Coordinates of C-alpha atoms in Angstrom, one line a residue:
Chain A
M15 CA 24.1 1.3 63.5
K16 CA 23.7 -1.6 65.9
N17 CA 24.8 -5.0 64.9
Y18 CA 21.4 -6.5 65.0
M19 CA 19.9 -3.6 63.0
V20 CA 22.6 -4.0 60.3
S21 CA 21.1 -7.2 58.9
K22 CA 17.5 -7.1 60.1
V23 CA 16.0 -5.6 56.9
I24 CA 17.9 -7.8 54.5
L25 CA 17.3 -11.0 56.5
R26 CA 13.6 -10.3 56.7
W27 CA 13.5 -9.8 52.9
S28 CA 15.5 -13.0 52.4
L29 CA 12.8 -14.9 54.4
L30 CA 10.1 -13.4 52.2
F31 CA 12.0 -14.5 49.1
L32 CA 12.3 -18.1 50.6
I33 CA 8.5 -18.2 51.2
F34 CA 7.9 -17.0 47.6
A35 CA 10.4 -19.5 46.2
L36 CA 8.5 -22.3 48.0
L37 CA 5.1 -21.2 46.8
M38 CA 6.4 -20.8 43.2
G39 CA 8.1 -24.2 43.5
L40 CA 4.8 -25.9 44.5
Y41 CA 2.9 -24.1 41.7
G42 CA 5.5 -24.8 39.1
A43 CA 5.8 -28.5 40.1
Y44 CA 2.0 -28.8 39.9
I45 CA 1.9 -27.5 36.3
Y46 CA 4.9 -29.6 35.4
I47 CA 3.3 -32.9 36.6
F48 CA -0.4 -32.4 36.3
G49 CA -1.3 -29.1 34.7
S50 CA -1.5 -27.6 31.2
V51 CA -0.5 -24.5 29.5
H52 CA -3.8 -22.8 30.3
S53 CA -2.7 -21.9 33.9
I54 CA -2.7 -18.4 35.3
L55 CA 1.1 -18.3 35.2
S56 CA 2.8 -20.5 32.5
F57 CA 5.7 -22.7 33.4
R58 CA 8.1 -20.4 31.5
Q59 CA 7.1 -17.7 34.0
C60 CA 6.8 -19.6 37.3
R61 CA 10.1 -21.6 36.8
P62 CA 12.3 -18.4 36.7
L63 CA 10.2 -16.9 39.5
H64 CA 10.9 -20.0 41.7
V65 CA 14.6 -20.3 40.7
S66 CA 15.3 -16.5 41.1
A67 CA 13.5 -16.3 44.5
A68 CA 15.5 -19.3 45.7
V69 CA 18.8 -17.7 44.5
F70 CA 18.0 -14.4 46.1
W71 CA 16.9 -16.1 49.3
I72 CA 20.3 -17.7 49.5
L73 CA 22.3 -14.6 48.5
S74 CA 20.3 -12.2 50.7
A75 CA 20.4 -14.4 53.8
A76 CA 24.1 -15.1 53.3
L77 CA 24.9 -11.3 52.9
G78 CA 22.7 -10.5 56.0
S79 CA 24.4 -13.2 58.1
V80 CA 27.9 -12.3 57.0
M81 CA 27.5 -8.6 57.7
Y82 CA 25.9 -9.3 61.1
F83 CA 28.7 -11.7 62.2
C84 CA 31.4 -9.4 60.7
S85 CA 30.0 -6.4 62.6
S86 CA 30.0 -8.6 65.8
L87 CA 33.7 -9.2 65.3
V88 CA 34.4 -5.4 65.6
S89 CA 32.7 -3.5 68.4
S90 CA 32.5 -0.2 66.4
K91 CA 29.6 0.9 64.1
M92 CA 29.4 -0.1 60.5
P93 CA 31.8 2.2 58.6
F94 CA 29.6 3.1 55.7
G95 CA 26.1 2.8 57.0
F96 CA 24.6 4.9 54.3
L97 CA 26.2 2.6 51.6
W98 CA 24.7 -0.4 53.3
R99 CA 21.2 1.2 53.3
L100 CA 21.7 2.1 49.7
F101 CA 22.7 -1.5 49.0
Q102 CA 19.5 -2.8 50.6
W103 CA 17.2 -0.5 48.6
L104 CA 19.0 -1.2 45.4
W105 CA 19.2 -5.0 45.9
V106 CA 15.6 -5.5 47.1
G107 CA 14.3 -3.0 44.5
T108 CA 16.0 -4.8 41.6
I109 CA 14.9 -8.2 42.8
I110 CA 11.3 -7.0 42.9
A111 CA 11.7 -5.5 39.4
I112 CA 13.0 -8.9 38.3
F113 CA 10.0 -10.7 39.7
L114 CA 7.7 -8.2 38.0
C115 CA 9.5 -8.8 34.6
F116 CA 8.8 -12.5 35.0
L117 CA 5.2 -11.9 35.9
F118 CA 4.7 -9.9 32.7
A119 CA 6.7 -12.5 30.7
K120 CA 9.6 -10.1 30.0
F121 CA 12.8 -12.2 29.6
G122 CA 16.0 -11.8 27.7
G123 CA 18.6 -13.5 29.9
R124 CA 19.7 -17.1 30.3
E125 CA 19.3 -20.1 32.5
Y126 CA 19.1 -19.0 36.2
W127 CA 19.4 -15.3 35.2
E128 CA 16.5 -15.0 32.7
F129 CA 15.6 -11.4 33.4
P130 CA 16.3 -8.6 30.9
P131 CA 20.1 -8.2 31.2
I132 CA 19.9 -4.5 32.0
L133 CA 18.9 -5.5 35.5
S134 CA 22.3 -7.1 36.0
V135 CA 23.7 -3.5 36.3
P136 CA 21.9 -2.5 39.6
L137 CA 22.5 -6.0 41.0
L138 CA 26.2 -5.7 40.4
I139 CA 26.3 -2.1 41.8
A140 CA 24.5 -3.3 44.9
W141 CA 26.9 -6.2 45.3
L142 CA 29.8 -3.7 45.0
L143 CA 28.2 -1.5 47.7
A144 CA 27.9 -4.5 50.1
S145 CA 31.5 -5.5 49.3
V146 CA 32.8 -2.0 50.1
N147 CA 31.2 -2.3 53.5
F148 CA 32.5 -5.8 54.1
F149 CA 36.1 -4.9 53.3
A150 CA 35.9 -1.8 55.4
I151 CA 34.8 -3.8 58.4
I152 CA 37.3 -6.6 58.0
K153 CA 40.1 -4.1 58.0
R154 CA 39.3 -3.5 61.6
I155 CA 39.4 -7.2 62.6
N156 CA 42.6 -8.3 64.4
K157 CA 45.0 -10.2 62.2
P158 CA 45.7 -13.0 61.4
Y159 CA 42.2 -13.6 60.0
P160 CA 40.3 -16.7 60.9
V161 CA 39.5 -19.0 57.9
Y162 CA 35.9 -17.8 57.8
V163 CA 37.0 -14.2 57.0
W164 CA 39.1 -15.6 54.1
M165 CA 36.0 -17.5 52.9
W166 CA 33.7 -14.5 53.1
A167 CA 36.2 -12.3 51.3
S168 CA 36.6 -14.9 48.6
G169 CA 32.9 -15.2 48.2
F170 CA 32.5 -11.4 47.8
I171 CA 35.3 -11.1 45.2
F172 CA 34.5 -14.1 43.1
F173 CA 30.7 -13.6 43.0
G174 CA 31.4 -10.2 41.4
I175 CA 33.8 -11.7 38.9
A176 CA 31.6 -14.7 38.1
F177 CA 28.5 -12.6 37.8
L178 CA 30.3 -10.4 35.2
E179 CA 31.4 -13.5 33.4
S180 CA 27.8 -14.8 33.2
N181 CA 27.0 -11.6 31.3
L182 CA 29.8 -12.0 28.7
W183 CA 27.3 -13.4 26.2
L184 CA 26.2 -9.8 25.7
I185 CA 29.3 -9.4 23.6
P186 CA 28.5 -10.9 20.2
W187 CA 31.8 -12.8 19.9
F188 CA 31.0 -14.9 23.0
R189 CA 27.6 -15.9 21.9
S190 CA 28.4 -16.6 18.3
N191 CA 29.7 -20.1 19.0
I192 CA 27.4 -22.3 21.0
I193 CA 30.1 -24.5 22.4
R194 CA 31.9 -21.5 23.8
D195 CA 28.7 -19.9 24.9
I196 CA 27.4 -22.9 26.9
T197 CA 30.9 -23.7 28.3
I198 CA 31.2 -20.1 29.7
Q199 CA 27.6 -20.3 31.0
W200 CA 28.3 -23.4 33.0
K201 CA 31.7 -22.0 34.1
A202 CA 30.2 -18.7 35.4
N203 CA 27.2 -20.4 37.1
G204 CA 29.5 -23.0 38.7
S205 CA 31.7 -20.2 40.1
I206 CA 28.6 -18.2 41.3
V207 CA 27.5 -21.3 43.3
G208 CA 31.0 -21.7 44.6
S209 CA 31.1 -18.1 45.7
W210 CA 27.9 -18.3 47.7
N211 CA 29.1 -21.5 49.2
M212 CA 32.1 -19.6 50.4
L213 CA 29.8 -17.1 52.2
I214 CA 27.6 -19.9 53.6
Y215 CA 30.3 -22.4 54.6
G216 CA 32.3 -19.5 56.2
T217 CA 29.2 -18.7 58.2
S218 CA 28.9 -22.4 59.2
I219 CA 32.4 -22.4 60.6
Y220 CA 31.8 -19.2 62.4
L221 CA 28.7 -20.6 64.0
M222 CA 30.5 -23.8 65.0
E223 CA 33.3 -21.8 66.6
K224 CA 30.7 -19.8 68.6
I225 CA 28.6 -22.8 69.6
S226 CA 31.5 -25.0 70.6
G227 CA 33.7 -22.2 72.0
N228 CA 36.7 -23.8 70.2
K229 CA 38.6 -20.7 68.8
K230 CA 41.5 -22.8 67.4
M231 CA 39.2 -24.4 64.8
A232 CA 39.2 -21.4 62.5
Y233 CA 43.0 -21.0 62.5
Q234 CA 44.1 -24.6 62.0
N235 CA 46.0 -25.6 58.9
R236 CA 43.4 -28.2 58.2
S237 CA 40.7 -25.6 58.0
F238 CA 42.8 -23.6 55.5
L239 CA 43.6 -26.7 53.5
F240 CA 39.9 -27.2 53.0
Y241 CA 39.4 -23.5 52.3
F242 CA 42.0 -23.6 49.5
L243 CA 40.5 -26.9 48.2
G244 CA 37.1 -25.1 48.1
L245 CA 38.6 -22.1 46.4
T246 CA 40.1 -24.4 43.7
N247 CA 36.8 -26.0 43.2
L248 CA 35.1 -22.6 43.0
M249 CA 37.5 -21.6 40.2
F250 CA 37.7 -24.9 38.2
N251 CA 35.1 -27.4 39.3
W252 CA 32.4 -26.6 36.8
G253 CA 33.6 -28.7 33.9
H254 CA 31.6 -31.9 34.7
H255 CA 28.6 -30.1 33.4
T256 CA 30.2 -29.7 30.0
Y257 CA 31.3 -33.4 29.4
I258 CA 28.5 -33.8 27.0
L259 CA 29.6 -30.8 24.8
P260 CA 31.8 -31.5 21.8
A261 CA 34.4 -29.1 23.3
A262 CA 38.1 -29.5 23.4
L263 CA 39.1 -32.7 25.2
W264 CA 41.5 -31.0 27.6
V265 CA 38.5 -29.2 29.1
Q266 CA 37.1 -32.6 30.1
H267 CA 40.5 -33.9 31.4
I268 CA 41.0 -30.9 33.7
S269 CA 37.4 -30.9 34.8
Y270 CA 37.6 -34.6 35.6
A271 CA 40.8 -34.2 37.6
I272 CA 39.5 -31.3 39.6
S273 CA 36.2 -33.0 40.3
M274 CA 38.0 -36.0 41.8
T275 CA 39.4 -33.8 44.6
E276 CA 36.0 -34.1 46.1
W277 CA 37.1 -37.5 47.3
I278 CA 39.4 -35.7 49.8
V279 CA 36.4 -34.0 51.3
L280 CA 34.4 -37.3 51.4
I281 CA 37.3 -39.3 53.0
S282 CA 37.7 -36.4 55.5
I283 CA 34.0 -36.6 56.4
F284 CA 34.2 -40.4 57.0
R285 CA 37.4 -40.0 59.1
S286 CA 35.8 -37.4 61.4
F287 CA 32.6 -39.3 61.7
R288 CA 33.1 -40.4 65.3
I289 CA 34.1 -36.8 66.4
K290 CA 31.0 -35.5 64.7
L291 CA 28.9 -38.1 66.5
Q292 CA 30.3 -37.0 69.9
E293 CA 29.8 -33.3 68.9
A294 CA 26.1 -34.1 67.9
N295 CA 25.4 -35.7 71.3
K296 CA 26.9 -32.6 73.1
Y297 CA 25.1 -29.8 71.2
L298 CA 21.9 -31.3 69.9
F299 CA 19.9 -29.2 72.4
N300 CA 21.1 -26.2 70.5
I301 CA 18.6 -25.1 67.8
P302 CA 21.2 -23.5 65.4
Y303 CA 23.4 -26.6 65.8
R304 CA 20.6 -28.8 64.7
F305 CA 20.5 -27.0 61.4
L306 CA 24.2 -27.3 61.0
L307 CA 24.0 -31.0 61.7
A308 CA 21.4 -31.4 59.1
S309 CA 23.5 -29.5 56.6
E310 CA 26.5 -31.9 57.3
I311 CA 24.3 -35.0 56.6
W312 CA 23.1 -33.4 53.4
L313 CA 26.6 -32.5 52.4
L314 CA 27.6 -36.2 52.7
L315 CA 24.7 -37.4 50.6
N316 CA 25.1 -34.7 47.9
L317 CA 28.9 -35.2 47.8
I318 CA 28.4 -38.9 47.0
L319 CA 25.9 -38.0 44.3
A320 CA 28.3 -35.2 43.0
I321 CA 31.2 -37.6 42.7
F322 CA 29.1 -40.1 40.7
M323 CA 28.0 -37.2 38.4
S324 CA 31.6 -36.1 37.9
I325 CA 32.6 -39.5 36.4
P326 CA 32.0 -38.9 32.7
Y327 CA 30.4 -42.3 32.1
F328 CA 27.8 -41.8 34.8
N329 CA 27.4 -38.2 33.8
S330 CA 26.3 -39.3 30.4
F331 CA 23.3 -40.9 32.1
S332 CA 22.6 -38.3 34.8
H333 CA 23.1 -35.1 32.8
G334 CA 19.9 -33.4 31.7
T335 CA 17.8 -35.6 34.0
H336 CA 16.2 -35.2 37.4
I337 CA 19.4 -36.4 39.0
T338 CA 20.8 -32.9 38.3
V339 CA 17.7 -31.4 39.9
A340 CA 18.1 -33.7 42.9
H341 CA 21.6 -32.4 43.3
A342 CA 20.6 -28.8 42.9
M343 CA 17.7 -29.2 45.4
G344 CA 19.7 -31.3 47.8
T345 CA 22.4 -28.7 48.0
T346 CA 20.3 -25.5 48.0
I347 CA 17.7 -26.8 50.5
G348 CA 19.7 -29.4 52.4
I349 CA 23.0 -27.6 52.7
N350 CA 22.6 -23.9 52.0
S351 CA 19.1 -23.3 53.5
M352 CA 19.9 -25.4 56.6
I353 CA 23.0 -23.4 57.3
L354 CA 21.2 -20.1 56.6
M355 CA 18.2 -21.1 58.8
G356 CA 20.8 -22.1 61.5
S357 CA 22.4 -18.7 61.1
I358 CA 19.1 -16.8 61.4
F359 CA 18.1 -18.7 64.5
Y360 CA 21.5 -18.1 66.0
I361 CA 21.0 -14.3 65.5
I362 CA 17.5 -14.6 67.0
E363 CA 19.0 -16.6 69.9
E364 CA 21.6 -13.9 70.6
N365 CA 19.0 -11.2 70.7
A366 CA 15.9 -13.0 72.1
S367 CA 16.8 -16.4 73.5
E368 CA 13.6 -16.4 75.6
V369 CA 11.5 -16.2 72.4
L370 CA 13.4 -19.1 70.8
K371 CA 13.0 -21.2 74.0
R372 CA 9.2 -20.8 73.7
H373 CA 9.2 -22.0 70.1
R374 CA 11.7 -24.7 70.6
K375 CA 9.4 -27.8 70.4
W376 CA 7.7 -26.5 67.3
I377 CA 11.0 -25.7 65.6
I378 CA 12.4 -29.2 66.3
F379 CA 9.2 -30.7 64.9
L380 CA 9.4 -28.7 61.7
W381 CA 13.1 -29.5 61.5
Y382 CA 12.2 -33.2 61.4
I383 CA 9.4 -32.6 58.8
V384 CA 11.8 -30.6 56.5
N385 CA 14.5 -33.2 56.5
I386 CA 12.4 -36.3 56.2
S387 CA 10.3 -34.8 53.4
L388 CA 13.5 -33.6 51.7
L389 CA 14.9 -37.2 51.8
V390 CA 11.8 -38.6 50.0
F391 CA 11.8 -35.6 47.6
W392 CA 15.5 -36.2 46.8
L393 CA 15.2 -39.9 46.3
A394 CA 12.1 -39.5 44.1
L395 CA 14.0 -37.2 41.9
I396 CA 17.0 -39.5 41.6
L397 CA 14.7 -42.4 40.7
A398 CA 12.9 -40.3 38.1
G399 CA 16.3 -39.2 36.7
L400 CA 17.6 -42.8 36.5
I401 CA 14.6 -43.9 34.5
K402 CA 14.9 -40.9 32.2
G403 CA 18.7 -41.3 31.8
L404 CA 18.4 -45.0 31.0
A405 CA 15.6 -44.3 28.5
G406 CA 18.0 -41.8 26.8
P407 CA 18.7 -43.8 23.6
E408 CA 14.9 -44.2 23.1
Q409 CA 14.5 -40.5 22.8
I410 CA 15.2 -40.5 19.1
S411 CA 12.3 -42.8 18.3
T412 CA 10.0 -42.3 21.3
Q413 CA 7.7 -39.4 22.0
F414 CA 8.8 -37.2 24.9
S415 CA 5.4 -37.7 26.5
Q416 CA 5.9 -41.5 26.6
I417 CA 9.2 -41.2 28.6
N418 CA 7.5 -38.6 30.8
A419 CA 4.6 -41.0 31.5
K420 CA 7.1 -43.5 33.0
I421 CA 8.4 -41.1 35.6
V422 CA 5.0 -39.6 36.7
P423 CA 4.6 -42.0 39.7
Y424 CA 8.0 -40.8 41.1
L425 CA 7.2 -37.2 40.4
T426 CA 4.0 -37.6 42.3
W427 CA 6.0 -38.7 45.3
F428 CA 8.3 -35.8 44.6
Y429 CA 5.3 -33.4 44.7
I430 CA 3.9 -34.8 48.0
A431 CA 7.3 -34.7 49.7
G432 CA 7.8 -31.2 48.2
F433 CA 4.6 -30.1 49.9
G434 CA 6.0 -31.3 53.2
V435 CA 9.3 -29.4 52.6
A436 CA 7.4 -26.2 51.6
L437 CA 5.0 -26.4 54.5
A438 CA 7.7 -27.0 57.2
L439 CA 10.4 -24.7 55.7
G440 CA 7.8 -22.0 55.0
S441 CA 6.6 -22.2 58.6
L442 CA 10.1 -21.9 59.9
A443 CA 10.7 -18.9 57.6
L444 CA 7.4 -17.3 58.7
M445 CA 8.3 -17.8 62.4
A446 CA 11.7 -16.3 61.9
F447 CA 10.2 -13.4 59.9
K448 CA 7.8 -12.6 62.7
I449 CA 10.4 -12.7 65.4
L450 CA 12.8 -10.5 63.4
R451 CA 10.0 -8.0 62.9
L452 CA 10.5 -7.0 66.5
N453 CA 13.3 -4.8 67.8
F454 CA 13.4 -6.8 71.0
K455 CA 12.9 -3.8 73.1
V456 CA 9.5 -5.2 74.1
P457 CA 9.4 -7.8 76.9
P458 CA 9.8 -11.3 75.4
N459 CA 6.4 -12.5 76.7
K460 CA 4.7 -10.0 74.4
I461 CA 6.2 -11.6 71.4
Chain B
M12 CA 58.4 -18.0 67.5
K13 CA 54.7 -18.8 67.5
I14 CA 53.9 -15.3 66.2
L15 CA 56.6 -15.7 63.5
Q16 CA 55.1 -19.0 62.5
V17 CA 51.6 -17.4 62.1
R18 CA 53.1 -14.5 60.1
V19 CA 54.9 -16.8 57.7
S20 CA 51.8 -18.9 57.4
T21 CA 49.7 -15.9 56.5
H22 CA 52.3 -14.8 54.0
W23 CA 52.1 -18.2 52.3
K24 CA 48.4 -18.2 52.3
R25 CA 48.4 -14.9 50.5
I26 CA 50.8 -16.1 47.9
L27 CA 48.7 -19.2 47.4
F28 CA 45.6 -17.1 47.0
F29 CA 47.2 -14.9 44.4
L30 CA 48.7 -17.8 42.5
L31 CA 45.3 -19.5 42.3
G32 CA 43.9 -16.2 41.2
I33 CA 46.4 -15.9 38.4
F34 CA 45.7 -19.5 37.3
F35 CA 42.0 -18.7 37.4
F36 CA 42.3 -15.7 35.1
G37 CA 44.8 -17.5 32.8
Y38 CA 42.5 -20.6 32.6
S39 CA 39.5 -18.4 31.9
L40 CA 41.2 -16.7 29.0
I41 CA 42.3 -20.1 27.6
I42 CA 38.7 -21.3 27.9
Y43 CA 37.3 -18.3 26.1
L44 CA 39.7 -18.6 23.2
Y45 CA 40.1 -22.4 22.8
C46 CA 37.4 -24.4 24.5
S47 CA 35.5 -25.1 21.3
G48 CA 38.6 -26.9 20.0
N49 CA 39.2 -26.6 16.3
Q50 CA 35.5 -26.6 15.5
E51 CA 34.2 -23.2 14.6
Y52 CA 30.5 -23.2 13.7
E53 CA 29.5 -20.2 11.7
M54 CA 26.2 -18.8 13.0
S55 CA 24.1 -17.1 10.3
N56 CA 22.4 -13.8 11.0
A57 CA 19.1 -15.5 11.1
A58 CA 20.4 -18.0 13.7
K59 CA 21.7 -15.1 15.7
Q60 CA 18.3 -13.6 15.7
G61 CA 16.8 -17.0 16.6
K62 CA 19.1 -17.3 19.6
L63 CA 17.9 -13.9 20.9
L64 CA 14.3 -14.9 20.4
W65 CA 15.0 -18.2 22.2
Q66 CA 16.1 -16.1 25.2
N67 CA 13.4 -13.4 24.9
Y68 CA 10.6 -16.0 25.0
N69 CA 12.5 -18.1 27.6
C70 CA 12.2 -21.3 25.7
N71 CA 14.9 -22.6 28.0
A72 CA 12.4 -22.7 30.9
C73 CA 10.9 -25.8 29.3
H74 CA 13.4 -27.1 26.7
Q75 CA 17.0 -28.1 26.9
L76 CA 20.0 -27.7 24.6
Y77 CA 22.8 -30.1 25.5
G78 CA 20.8 -31.0 28.6
L79 CA 20.7 -27.4 29.9
G80 CA 17.3 -26.1 30.6
G81 CA 13.9 -27.1 32.0
Y82 CA 12.3 -30.5 31.7
M83 CA 8.7 -29.6 30.8
G84 CA 9.5 -30.2 27.1
P85 CA 12.0 -32.4 25.2
D86 CA 15.7 -31.6 24.6
L87 CA 15.9 -29.9 21.2
T88 CA 19.6 -30.2 20.5
N89 CA 19.0 -32.6 17.6
I90 CA 15.4 -32.0 16.8
I91 CA 16.1 -30.9 13.2
S92 CA 18.1 -34.0 12.2
N93 CA 15.9 -36.4 14.1
P94 CA 14.4 -38.7 11.3
N95 CA 11.1 -38.9 13.2
K96 CA 10.8 -35.2 13.8
G97 CA 12.7 -32.6 11.8
R98 CA 12.3 -29.0 10.7
N99 CA 8.6 -29.1 9.7
Y100 CA 7.6 -31.0 12.8
A101 CA 9.3 -28.4 15.0
A102 CA 7.7 -25.5 12.9
I103 CA 4.2 -26.9 13.6
F104 CA 4.8 -27.1 17.3
I105 CA 6.2 -23.5 17.5
K106 CA 3.4 -22.1 15.4
N107 CA 0.4 -23.8 17.1
G108 CA 1.7 -24.8 20.5
T109 CA 0.3 -27.9 22.3
E110 CA -1.6 -28.6 25.5
R111 CA 1.7 -28.2 27.4
M112 CA 3.3 -25.6 25.2
P113 CA 1.9 -22.1 24.7
N114 CA 1.3 -20.6 21.3
L115 CA 3.6 -17.6 21.5
N116 CA 2.0 -16.0 18.4
L117 CA 5.3 -15.7 16.5
D118 CA 5.3 -14.5 12.9
S119 CA 6.7 -16.6 10.1
L120 CA 10.1 -14.8 10.1
Q121 CA 10.5 -15.3 13.9
I122 CA 9.7 -19.0 13.5
S123 CA 12.1 -19.3 10.7
N124 CA 14.9 -17.6 12.7
I125 CA 14.3 -20.0 15.7
L126 CA 14.5 -22.9 13.3
E127 CA 17.7 -21.6 11.9
Y128 CA 19.1 -21.4 15.4
L129 CA 18.0 -25.0 16.1
D130 CA 19.6 -26.1 12.8
Y131 CA 22.8 -24.4 13.9
V132 CA 22.7 -26.1 17.3
D133 CA 22.0 -29.5 15.6
K134 CA 25.1 -29.2 13.4
S135 CA 27.3 -28.4 16.4
G136 CA 27.1 -31.9 17.9
K137 CA 25.0 -34.8 19.2
Y138 CA 23.2 -35.1 22.5
P139 CA 22.7 -37.6 24.1
D140 CA 25.6 -39.4 22.4
R141 CA 25.3 -43.0 23.5
N142 CA 27.6 -44.2 20.7
A143 CA 30.4 -42.1 22.2
N144 CA 33.7 -44.0 22.9
Q145 CA 34.4 -44.6 26.5
N146 CA 37.9 -45.5 27.9
W147 CA 38.7 -47.3 31.1
Y148 CA 38.8 -44.3 33.4
G149 CA 35.4 -43.1 32.2
E150 CA 36.4 -40.4 29.6
I151 CA 33.9 -39.9 26.8
N152 CA 34.9 -39.1 23.2
P153 CA 32.0 -37.9 21.1
S154 CA 31.2 -40.4 18.3
N155 CA 31.3 -37.6 15.6
R156 CA 34.8 -36.4 16.5

């Protein structure tokens, strides 16, 4: 199986999931702000459709990218090609089954994984099949491994563990105490996000190595320091979500201490600011680099927000408000999706640079629209969250609708900006989907 | 010498990876067993059924418990003990729905089970707890502890 072919199917599906997530996001936001319960799809259906499609866009694109780049590191064919094909069918088939369940209002799971829990079984099996292929490939890579291989491996291992953990509620003992139940739910979800970040940030480092040609970068002690910091955060940095629970206090202390390690990342970003600026001037012509650059700016903004949210006092105002949504959207669109789009355009560039050159101006235009819209979208959510958070004590005596009415102007801006994000990111996804449809055997001018 | 340095380095990286892994599993176990502190809230059978109904009807898509869930509807952590709302108020909403909340056509037993679950959640703590004690470095101690 050729390198390009390895990931083509899963990458194309991932782009379809992204387009679907954007459409459901627009629809869900419309019902949330302006609509009523008499819509074709109720909010309890379109919200999980939006969230799941976004999660599966991220996971599928990350898997497709990692397998493509891994296969590029070894010149031989994929060791278990049939397992990879089986993975693709099982993965995509289960995701479609999940979407159908939501369309027919069949639930049973919990936040972010609301589908009937039986569907977790094929998802986990599919993940194991992909993992077998991944570890069989990296065995053929020359040692010592670069940092991105460590990151990818950690992502594969810990996603499997965290996904299992997110299903522990199926055992009655785990769900019989709400404090334990919600704590484990946040713990598992935090580690799941940490795991896909490992796959995506690893991809980002791989891409920077290829774009800059600096092969030392992935072997430096500094890179490994940040890898282990990331791994520690994957394992333990979920606790700030549970400050508001009447759980044991030591959970809060450990969570607080771990969260504060994010300052190291923030200081490091500020320290390397001048180098990043020089780097940006040098590589800005490169389309995949543009997406990586955007992800770094979003990383900085979201890191500042995350540090505030990790301080218990501020957390008591931000938790359960649109500030949490701003952080989730800022990271999944601004960081994850930017890196993954960069990765997909890098793969396209490797296989059909002429096609990419022809679309260059259009891609740059859409890149600006996505990022400017996302900034307005993100700020509108933060403002809405601040108003809701500060109105917190009123909630006992005030009707929910009264508090909601105060934030509608900000949510209208959020919706308008969200339209811009969906239009531009959707257009980029559609463009990449069309280019990936081809096997590049045809002359580029026919594309 | 350089090769040796790289080998030693890889060796230490592996050790660090496994040590972190051990901490992770150990910490996970401690979380499972002791995270709820000394407070064990007994969940009745009706509340257990109510929890499953809560999930099967995806109430979480619109409502939050301890701030976790969608924002279409209000947080329901303390709906039962809220002096302006309470059990009957919640029952009417569940039974009839509103302009923004669907009528899920639940029977009286199902409504009662969901209310039992909400009652259980209510007794477990307070959210948002603005009377919580805060110390100089930002730690929050719930007011009911």
